[in-house]
Amino acid sequence: DAEITQSPRHKITETGRQVTLACHQTWNHNNMFWYRQDLGHGLRLIHYSYGVHDTNKGEVSDGYSVSRSNTEDLPLTLESAASSQTSVYFCASSEPGYEQYFGPGTRLTVT
Amino acid sequence: GNSVTQMEGPVTLSEEAFLTINCTYTATGYPSLFWYVQYPGEGLQLLLKATKADDKGSNKGFEATYRKETTSFHLEKGSVQVSDSAVYFCALLLSGGYQKVTFGIGTKLQVIP
C-alpha cells in the first residue's frame, strides 16, 4: 500500500544546531507540504512543493528550508534550531485538486 | 482571503450522545470541503469530503452536508463512542491553480463512558 513516512519520529536537539526532518511518500504525488502543529495555532504551513525542483514559502517559513530533488522526498531543514521551533511537524502529499494525505509526524524538541 | 471557522473546544460528550461540530467557511470560489480526524499521537486522516453544493460526505457513522447557501459543512454523528475521542479539523481546497488546503483550528472531542 502507498504511504507517507516521516523520520525520525522524535528528535531532541540543541539550540543552534542544523536539523533535517525526512519525509518520503510512495503515492507518486506531485504536491508535498510541511506543517507545524502547536497548541492554539492549529496547523501552519511552512513550505510546499508542486513538483521536482519547485519549492514555495508558506506562512511560517523563516528559519526553515526545503529542497525537492525527486518526486518521493521533501526534507525539511532547520538551519539553526531555536527553542521557538519546538513543535510537532507533519508532512503531507496530494494530487492537484485532491485531498492531502498526512504522515505520522515528528516531535522536535529544541533545548 | 479563504478561511475556515470552527470552535476549538474541548467538546465533552457522554457515550451514545449526538455530536455536532460546526464549521463555516469563507472562500473566493467553489471549494471542496473536508473533515479530517487526528487521534492522539498520530497524523491527520481524511474522515469525509464533499466536492460540490448539497453533496453529503459520510464515513464511520459521521456525516456532513455541503451547504453553499450558509457556507457551512457541519459534522454530525448520531451516537458517539469513546473511540471517537480525537481532534477534528474542517478544511477547504479551492480548485484550479491554488492547491493549498485551508484548515480550521481543530475541535477536540472527548467522549466519556
Short mmCIF file of C-alpha atoms in Angstrom, two decimals:
data_model
loop_
_atom_site.label_atom_id
_atom_site.label_comp_id
_atom_site.label_asym_id
_atom_site.label_seq_id
_atom_site.Cartn_x
_atom_site.Cartn_y
_atom_site.Cartn_z
CA ASP A 1 0.00 0.00 0.00
CA ALA A 2 1.10 3.54 -0.71
CA GLU A 3 2.09 5.57 2.32
CA ILE A 4 3.86 8.63 3.61
CA THR A 5 6.55 8.22 6.25
CA GLN A 6 8.49 10.63 8.41
CA SER A 7 11.74 10.20 10.27
CA PRO A 8 12.76 10.48 12.95
CA ARG A 9 9.53 10.28 14.95
CA HIS A 10 11.14 12.02 17.90
CA LYS A 11 14.16 14.30 17.98
CA ILE A 12 15.86 16.31 20.69
CA THR A 13 18.46 18.83 19.59
CA GLU A 14 20.31 21.82 20.95
CA THR A 15 19.84 25.46 20.06
CA GLY A 16 21.91 26.47 17.05
CA ARG A 17 22.27 23.02 15.52
CA GLN A 18 21.14 22.19 12.00
CA VAL A 19 18.38 19.57 11.88
CA THR A 20 16.83 17.77 8.93
CA LEU A 21 13.48 16.02 9.08
CA ALA A 22 12.76 13.46 6.39
CA CYS A 23 9.51 12.92 4.51
CA HIS A 24 9.03 10.13 1.98
CA GLN A 25 5.85 9.28 0.06
CA THR A 26 5.09 6.37 -2.23
CA TRP A 27 1.82 7.80 -3.59
CA ASN A 28 3.70 9.36 -6.52
CA HIS A 29 2.00 12.66 -5.69
CA ASN A 30 3.21 15.88 -7.26
CA ASN A 31 2.34 18.09 -4.28
CA MET A 32 4.10 17.91 -0.93
CA PHE A 33 3.67 20.09 2.16
CA TRP A 34 5.26 20.70 5.56
CA TYR A 35 3.21 21.92 8.52
CA ARG A 36 3.88 22.57 12.16
CA GLN A 37 1.24 22.00 14.81
CA ASP A 38 1.21 23.98 18.03
CA LEU A 39 -1.42 24.31 20.72
CA GLY A 40 -3.71 27.22 19.98
CA HIS A 41 -2.43 27.65 16.42
CA GLY A 42 -3.74 24.59 14.63
CA LEU A 43 -1.74 23.64 11.54
CA ARG A 44 0.54 26.23 9.97
CA LEU A 45 2.09 25.79 6.54
CA ILE A 46 5.89 26.04 6.45
CA HIS A 47 6.85 25.17 2.85
CA TYR A 48 5.30 23.38 -0.08
CA SER A 49 6.25 21.95 -3.44
CA TYR A 50 4.24 21.33 -6.60
CA GLY A 51 6.86 19.13 -8.24
CA VAL A 52 10.53 18.31 -8.62
CA HIS A 53 12.76 21.38 -8.20
CA ASP A 54 9.75 23.51 -7.20
CA THR A 55 9.57 24.95 -3.66
CA ASN A 56 7.47 27.73 -2.15
CA LYS A 57 7.29 29.52 1.19
CA GLY A 58 4.30 29.11 3.43
CA GLU A 59 3.08 31.35 6.22
CA VAL A 60 5.82 30.45 8.76
CA SER A 61 8.90 29.75 6.61
CA ASP A 62 11.54 31.80 8.46
CA GLY A 63 14.34 29.55 9.72
CA TYR A 64 13.28 26.60 7.54
CA SER A 65 14.27 25.39 4.07
CA VAL A 66 13.29 22.55 1.74
CA SER A 67 14.54 21.07 -1.49
CA ARG A 68 12.82 18.69 -3.91
CA SER A 69 15.20 16.58 -5.96
CA ASN A 70 12.76 13.75 -6.71
CA THR A 71 9.03 13.04 -6.51
CA GLU A 72 9.15 10.96 -3.34
CA ASP A 73 11.08 13.14 -0.87
CA LEU A 74 10.79 16.61 0.65
CA PRO A 75 13.26 17.01 3.53
CA LEU A 76 12.77 19.95 5.89
CA THR A 77 15.90 21.63 7.26
CA LEU A 78 16.11 23.89 10.28
CA GLU A 79 19.21 25.93 9.57
CA SER A 80 19.93 26.90 13.18
CA ALA A 81 17.41 25.40 15.58
CA ALA A 82 15.69 27.74 18.03
CA SER A 83 13.50 26.96 21.06
CA SER A 84 10.57 28.54 19.20
CA GLN A 85 10.82 25.70 16.70
CA THR A 86 9.92 23.09 19.30
CA SER A 87 6.79 21.62 17.76
CA VAL A 88 5.21 18.65 16.05
CA TYR A 89 5.94 18.61 12.32
CA PHE A 90 3.71 16.96 9.72
CA CYS A 91 4.42 16.20 6.11
CA ALA A 92 1.58 15.75 3.62
CA SER A 93 1.17 14.96 -0.06
CA SER A 94 -1.60 15.19 -2.63
CA GLU A 95 -2.50 15.18 -6.25
CA PRO A 96 -3.54 18.60 -7.57
CA GLY A 97 -7.12 19.36 -6.61
CA TYR A 98 -7.47 16.43 -4.22
CA GLU A 99 -7.23 15.80 -0.51
CA GLN A 100 -3.92 15.66 1.34
CA TYR A 101 -2.50 12.54 2.95
CA PHE A 102 -0.52 13.05 6.13
CA GLY A 103 2.48 11.37 7.68
CA PRO A 104 2.60 10.32 11.35
CA GLY A 105 4.53 13.40 12.47
CA THR A 106 7.90 14.22 14.04
CA ARG A 107 8.05 15.63 17.55
CA LEU A 108 11.01 18.01 17.73
CA THR A 109 12.32 19.45 20.98
CA VAL A 110 14.96 22.18 20.88
CA THR A 111 16.75 22.63 24.22
CA GLY B 1 -8.93 35.50 1.68
CA ASN B 2 -10.05 31.96 2.43
CA SER B 3 -10.80 30.87 5.97
CA VAL B 4 -12.42 28.12 8.00
CA THR B 5 -14.06 28.74 11.36
CA GLN B 6 -14.77 26.05 13.94
CA MET B 7 -14.91 26.00 17.71
CA GLU B 8 -11.73 24.89 19.46
CA GLY B 9 -13.45 23.03 22.26
CA PRO B 10 -12.97 20.79 24.05
CA VAL B 11 -16.39 19.33 23.42
CA THR B 12 -17.22 16.76 26.08
CA LEU B 13 -20.00 14.25 25.49
CA SER B 14 -21.22 11.09 27.11
CA GLU B 15 -21.09 7.87 25.13
CA GLU B 16 -24.06 7.46 22.75
CA ALA B 17 -24.76 11.21 22.68
CA PHE B 18 -25.41 13.10 19.44
CA LEU B 19 -22.47 15.07 18.06
CA THR B 20 -22.44 18.28 16.07
CA ILE B 21 -19.27 20.20 15.33
CA ASN B 22 -19.96 23.39 13.43
CA CYS B 23 -17.81 24.52 10.52
CA THR B 24 -18.30 27.62 8.39
CA TYR B 25 -16.06 28.86 5.64
CA THR B 26 -15.20 31.86 3.52
CA ALA B 27 -13.87 31.25 0.04
CA THR B 28 -13.47 33.25 -3.15
CA GLY B 29 -14.53 30.36 -5.39
CA TYR B 30 -16.20 26.97 -5.12
CA PRO B 31 -14.19 24.84 -2.73
CA SER B 32 -14.09 21.16 -1.92
CA LEU B 33 -14.70 20.61 1.78
CA PHE B 34 -13.14 18.05 4.11
CA TRP B 35 -13.23 16.77 7.64
CA TYR B 36 -10.01 15.28 8.98
CA VAL B 37 -9.58 13.42 12.28
CA GLN B 38 -6.42 13.27 14.39
CA TYR B 39 -6.15 10.60 17.07
CA PRO B 40 -3.64 11.14 19.88
CA GLY B 41 -0.05 10.81 18.71
CA GLU B 42 -0.99 10.37 15.06
CA GLY B 43 -1.21 12.37 11.86
CA LEU B 44 -4.41 13.67 10.30
CA GLN B 45 -6.62 11.20 8.46
CA LEU B 46 -9.29 12.10 5.96
CA LEU B 47 -12.68 11.35 7.51
CA LEU B 48 -15.03 12.53 4.74
CA LYS B 49 -15.32 15.01 1.93
CA ALA B 50 -17.77 16.78 -0.37
CA THR B 51 -16.86 18.43 -3.63
CA LYS B 52 -19.98 20.40 -4.59
CA ALA B 53 -23.05 22.01 -3.08
CA ASP B 54 -25.62 19.67 -1.48
CA ASP B 55 -23.18 16.74 -1.53
CA LYS B 56 -23.17 14.66 1.65
CA GLY B 57 -19.95 13.06 2.78
CA SER B 58 -20.16 10.10 5.14
CA ASN B 59 -17.81 7.63 6.82
CA LYS B 60 -17.76 5.58 10.04
CA GLY B 61 -21.17 6.96 11.08
CA PHE B 62 -20.11 10.58 10.59
CA GLU B 63 -21.88 12.82 8.07
CA ALA B 64 -21.54 16.35 6.75
CA THR B 65 -23.51 18.18 4.07
CA TYR B 66 -22.05 20.91 1.87
CA ARG B 67 -24.39 23.91 2.32
CA LYS B 68 -23.47 26.64 -0.11
CA GLU B 69 -26.27 28.99 0.99
CA THR B 70 -25.00 29.04 4.58
CA THR B 71 -21.31 28.36 3.70
CA SER B 72 -21.29 25.53 6.21
CA PHE B 73 -20.12 21.93 6.50
CA HIS B 74 -21.18 20.77 9.96
CA LEU B 75 -20.02 17.36 11.18
CA GLU B 76 -22.61 15.09 12.82
CA LYS B 77 -22.76 11.65 14.35
CA GLY B 78 -25.82 10.08 15.88
CA SER B 79 -24.15 8.12 18.68
CA VAL B 80 -20.53 8.77 19.68
CA GLN B 81 -18.21 6.21 21.20
CA VAL B 82 -15.20 6.62 23.47
CA SER B 83 -13.05 5.65 20.48
CA ASP B 84 -14.23 8.82 18.67
CA SER B 85 -12.24 10.96 21.09
CA ALA B 86 -9.89 12.92 18.85
CA VAL B 87 -9.31 16.33 17.27
CA TYR B 88 -11.46 17.11 14.23
CA PHE B 89 -10.34 19.56 11.55
CA CYS B 90 -12.56 21.17 8.94
CA ALA B 91 -10.76 22.19 5.75
CA LEU B 92 -11.32 23.60 2.28
CA LEU B 93 -9.50 23.34 -1.03
CA LEU B 94 -10.13 25.62 -3.97
CA SER B 95 -9.99 24.14 -7.43
CA GLY B 96 -7.63 25.43 -10.04
CA GLY B 97 -4.07 26.58 -9.60
CA TYR B 98 -4.33 27.39 -5.89
CA GLN B 99 -3.77 23.97 -4.37
CA LYS B 100 -3.15 24.66 -0.71
CA VAL B 101 -5.65 23.45 1.85
CA THR B 102 -7.02 25.92 4.41
CA PHE B 103 -7.57 24.26 7.80
CA GLY B 104 -9.70 25.26 10.74
CA ILE B 105 -8.07 25.35 14.15
CA GLY B 106 -9.39 21.92 15.13
CA THR B 107 -12.04 20.87 17.65
CA LYS B 108 -11.09 18.50 20.43
CA LEU B 109 -13.77 15.92 21.24
CA GLN B 110 -13.76 13.99 24.49
CA VAL B 111 -16.26 11.16 24.90
CA ILE B 112 -16.70 9.83 28.42
CA PRO B 113 -18.16 6.40 29.26
#
